[in-house]
Amino acid sequence: MREILPDTAREVSGRLEIGGLPAGELADRYGTPLVVLDRATFEARARAYGKALGADHVFYAGKALCCVAICELLAELGLGLDVCTGGELETATAAGFPTENIVFHGNNKSSAELQQAKDFAVGRIVVDSLDELDRIEAIGATSDLLLRVTPGVEAHTHEFVQTGQEDSKFGFGLEGGVAMDALKRALQLKACNVVGIHVHIGSQIFEMSAFDLAVKRLATFLARARDELDFTAAELNLGGGLGIAHNEDEMTPDPVGSWDRIRAAVEREFKANGLEVPELFAEPGRSIVGSAAVTLYRVGTIKKIPGVRTYVSVDGGMSDNIRPALYGARYEAFLAERMDAPKGPRVTLSGKHCESGDVLIHDVHLPADTAVGDLVCIPATGAYTFSMASNYNRVPRPAVVMVWNGEAIEIVERETDYDLLRLDRRLDGSSLT
Ligand SMILES: Cc1ncc(COP(=O)(O)O)c(C=O)c1O
């Protein structure tokens, strides 16, 4: 369990503590479901990336978890930020985040979003389509540009596939001259400087050889771009994707070792093609914030179906963590105030939503005497959980509490019924207040 809990997690007389605070006390004070984010773990992971690449070459992927306090913390740590919507950009600027250290992504950035990028003087825009190049030109955006390419390598967990025809909604395929034509067009823009290439090959990657192949293909492409367009990439942004352990069967790869290997591949392939070695950038999300947080839930009902299974239902579910339903993601769980209780037979940990698929963990060993009111902890829920939270069934989204050295700060408040009704209008169009 150590591997998947935040660094400061301790068991004290069978009770979980994070950041020097008992989980039970946090649940009582802030309610459940509750996302508990350990600042020390977040900082340690961010610093590890800083060591691997240099802090200003690391753009934390806001899509994993984005809020004002996180942006403030990133600025303090000297990291960059990757945003992919106007909303994430708005959050960063509200936090006073230095916009020159922002990379703006997205396969369908609107003119309004590109205008926003121009107004805030965002450092880099990752160009994803020819339509977007037209919009960038029309707006007269002045950011540096990276061209997003799809190298025909898709990596997830321990496997990767070589996809011949780059079937992706993102970026320009390397095959058939698509990326080369886009690069040629981008180089014609007067106001923008094309500084390099961007690629993101997947998520939850544990096997680095996928990066080797992507880098090899990029080097071949850039050698042709040099010969045909006289283009040199000063920057190579290899996206995010490094995995983390969500359960005890997995091991979290070390960012420093992983990036040493990627850097070696870049040096090898670029030198082999007679190319200058570009500066390397990364956009880690999950591997910075994923294992920094846990989610706490209260057990509300227990349904035993003899000879079939037991459903232990908690007070959250797919509205605060859609990943099991969306991707079949697997998590672990334990009782936060009875960590020393022996594990019992397997049960299904389900949510409270009106949906049979609202299951957080299909098979998990909780103590046999798990009871209504027990506090359940699911570790490694920092990434793509709260950021994907919804109000399905009109459930308010949970609070996020940052813990550090025995102190807790509610960095995102729990939504209230008022928040749920705030934008509703009566049949005659009038507001409820
Ligand atoms: C373009 C891009 N960069 C970075 C990331 C972050 O990936 P991860 O959280 O797996 O590190 C993603 C995730 O989907 C992405 O699409």
PDB file of N, CA, C and O in Angstrom, residues 11 13-16 334-343 366-372 374-375:
ATOM      1  N   GLU A  11       0.408   5.145   9.228  1.00  0.00           N
ATOM      2  CA  GLU A  11      -0.636   4.443   9.971  1.00  0.00           C
ATOM      3  C   GLU A  11      -0.349   4.656  11.446  1.00  0.00           C
ATOM      4  O   GLU A  11       0.719   4.277  11.933  1.00  0.00           O
ATOM      5  N   SER A  13      -1.844   3.814  15.064  1.00  0.00           N
ATOM      6  CA  SER A  13      -2.837   2.981  15.773  1.00  0.00           C
ATOM      7  C   SER A  13      -3.973   2.568  14.837  1.00  0.00           C
ATOM      8  O   SER A  13      -5.157   2.704  15.181  1.00  0.00           O
ATOM      9  N   GLY A  14      -3.601   2.157  13.635  1.00  0.00           N
ATOM     10  CA  GLY A  14      -4.596   1.648  12.687  1.00  0.00           C
ATOM     11  C   GLY A  14      -5.332   2.742  11.924  1.00  0.00           C
ATOM     12  O   GLY A  14      -6.205   2.456  11.106  1.00  0.00           O
ATOM     13  N   ARG A  15      -4.981   3.993  12.198  1.00  0.00           N
ATOM     14  CA  ARG A  15      -5.680   5.105  11.525  1.00  0.00           C
ATOM     15  C   ARG A  15      -4.751   5.809  10.542  1.00  0.00           C
ATOM     16  O   ARG A  15      -3.585   6.043  10.847  1.00  0.00           O
ATOM     17  N   LEU A  16      -5.308   6.175   9.403  1.00  0.00           N
ATOM     18  CA  LEU A  16      -4.514   6.845   8.362  1.00  0.00           C
ATOM     19  C   LEU A  16      -4.308   8.321   8.703  1.00  0.00           C
ATOM     20  O   LEU A  16      -5.247   9.024   9.076  1.00  0.00           O
ATOM     21  N   PHE A 334      -9.168   0.756   1.229  1.00  0.00           N
ATOM     22  CA  PHE A 334      -9.050   0.184   2.586  1.00  0.00           C
ATOM     23  C   PHE A 334      -9.815   1.090   3.534  1.00  0.00           C
ATOM     24  O   PHE A 334     -10.217   2.208   3.156  1.00  0.00           O
ATOM     25  N   LEU A 335     -10.035   0.614   4.735  1.00  0.00           N
ATOM     26  CA  LEU A 335     -10.742   1.429   5.726  1.00  0.00           C
ATOM     27  C   LEU A 335      -9.728   2.347   6.411  1.00  0.00           C
ATOM     28  O   LEU A 335      -8.782   1.868   7.055  1.00  0.00           O
ATOM     29  N   ALA A 336      -9.942   3.647   6.289  1.00  0.00           N
ATOM     30  CA  ALA A 336      -8.938   4.614   6.742  1.00  0.00           C
ATOM     31  C   ALA A 336      -8.797   4.641   8.255  1.00  0.00           C
ATOM     32  O   ALA A 336      -7.772   5.080   8.768  1.00  0.00           O
ATOM     33  N   GLU A 337      -9.813   4.169   8.983  1.00  0.00           N
ATOM     34  CA  GLU A 337      -9.704   4.221  10.445  1.00  0.00           C
ATOM     35  C   GLU A 337      -9.555   2.830  11.067  1.00  0.00           C
ATOM     36  O   GLU A 337      -9.547   2.699  12.282  1.00  0.00           O
ATOM     37  N   ARG A 338      -9.424   1.827  10.183  1.00  0.00           N
ATOM     38  CA  ARG A 338      -9.192   0.456  10.676  1.00  0.00           C
ATOM     39  C   ARG A 338      -8.224  -0.235   9.729  1.00  0.00           C
ATOM     40  O   ARG A 338      -8.507  -1.285   9.174  1.00  0.00           O
ATOM     41  N   MET A 339      -7.069   0.414   9.555  1.00  0.00           N
ATOM     42  CA  MET A 339      -6.097  -0.112   8.594  1.00  0.00           C
ATOM     43  C   MET A 339      -5.538  -1.464   9.021  1.00  0.00           C
ATOM     44  O   MET A 339      -5.053  -2.234   8.195  1.00  0.00           O
ATOM     45  N   ASP A 340      -5.585  -1.714  10.333  1.00  0.00           N
ATOM     46  CA  ASP A 340      -5.020  -2.964  10.836  1.00  0.00           C
ATOM     47  C   ASP A 340      -6.028  -4.111  10.852  1.00  0.00           C
ATOM     48  O   ASP A 340      -5.693  -5.229  11.212  1.00  0.00           O
ATOM     49  N   ALA A 341      -7.280  -3.859  10.435  1.00  0.00           N
ATOM     50  CA  ALA A 341      -8.289  -4.930  10.439  1.00  0.00           C
ATOM     51  C   ALA A 341      -7.959  -5.935   9.341  1.00  0.00           C
ATOM     52  O   ALA A 341      -7.582  -5.538   8.229  1.00  0.00           O
ATOM     53  N   PRO A 342      -8.085  -7.242   9.641  1.00  0.00           N
ATOM     54  CA  PRO A 342      -7.758  -8.234   8.599  1.00  0.00           C
ATOM     55  C   PRO A 342      -8.692  -8.110   7.406  1.00  0.00           C
ATOM     56  O   PRO A 342      -9.874  -7.780   7.565  1.00  0.00           O
ATOM     57  N   LYS A 343      -8.136  -8.360   6.222  1.00  0.00           N
ATOM     58  CA  LYS A 343      -8.951  -8.274   5.003  1.00  0.00           C
ATOM     59  C   LYS A 343      -9.940  -9.426   4.947  1.00  0.00           C
ATOM     60  O   LYS A 343      -9.614 -10.551   5.330  1.00  0.00           O
ATOM     61  N   LEU A 366     -12.168  -5.750   1.543  1.00  0.00           N
ATOM     62  CA  LEU A 366     -12.347  -4.904   2.727  1.00  0.00           C
ATOM     63  C   LEU A 366     -12.548  -5.848   3.918  1.00  0.00           C
ATOM     64  O   LEU A 366     -12.880  -7.033   3.726  1.00  0.00           O
ATOM     65  N   PRO A 367     -12.380  -5.357   5.147  1.00  0.00           N
ATOM     66  CA  PRO A 367     -12.604  -6.237   6.299  1.00  0.00           C
ATOM     67  C   PRO A 367     -14.016  -6.828   6.274  1.00  0.00           C
ATOM     68  O   PRO A 367     -14.965  -6.163   5.834  1.00  0.00           O
ATOM     69  N   ALA A 368     -14.137  -8.068   6.757  1.00  0.00           N
ATOM     70  CA  ALA A 368     -15.432  -8.765   6.697  1.00  0.00           C
ATOM     71  C   ALA A 368     -16.504  -8.008   7.481  1.00  0.00           C
ATOM     72  O   ALA A 368     -17.689  -8.075   7.154  1.00  0.00           O
ATOM     73  N   ASP A 369     -16.081  -7.268   8.535  1.00  0.00           N
ATOM     74  CA  ASP A 369     -17.074  -6.562   9.350  1.00  0.00           C
ATOM     75  C   ASP A 369     -17.230  -5.086   8.945  1.00  0.00           C
ATOM     76  O   ASP A 369     -17.641  -4.253   9.747  1.00  0.00           O
ATOM     77  N   THR A 370     -16.881  -4.777   7.691  1.00  0.00           N
ATOM     78  CA  THR A 370     -17.080  -3.402   7.200  1.00  0.00           C
ATOM     79  C   THR A 370     -18.536  -2.997   7.451  1.00  0.00           C
ATOM     80  O   THR A 370     -19.460  -3.767   7.177  1.00  0.00           O
ATOM     81  N   ALA A 371     -18.713  -1.793   8.000  1.00  0.00           N
ATOM     82  CA  ALA A 371     -20.061  -1.404   8.442  1.00  0.00           C
ATOM     83  C   ALA A 371     -20.426  -0.026   7.910  1.00  0.00           C
ATOM     84  O   ALA A 371     -19.556   0.768   7.505  1.00  0.00           O
ATOM     85  N   VAL A 372     -21.708   0.247   7.935  1.00  0.00           N
ATOM     86  CA  VAL A 372     -22.208   1.578   7.565  1.00  0.00           C
ATOM     87  C   VAL A 372     -21.503   2.612   8.449  1.00  0.00           C
ATOM     88  O   VAL A 372     -21.365   2.413   9.656  1.00  0.00           O
ATOM     89  N   ASP A 374     -18.296   3.445   8.083  1.00  0.00           N
ATOM     90  CA  ASP A 374     -16.835   3.303   7.959  1.00  0.00           C
ATOM     91  C   ASP A 374     -16.305   4.279   6.897  1.00  0.00           C
ATOM     92  O   ASP A 374     -17.007   4.620   5.932  1.00  0.00           O
ATOM     93  N   LEU A 375     -15.053   4.678   7.100  1.00  0.00           N
ATOM     94  CA  LEU A 375     -14.421   5.624   6.179  1.00  0.00           C
ATOM     95  C   LEU A 375     -13.530   4.845   5.204  1.00  0.00           C
ATOM     96  O   LEU A 375     -12.583   4.171   5.631  1.00  0.00           O
TER      97      LEU A 375
END
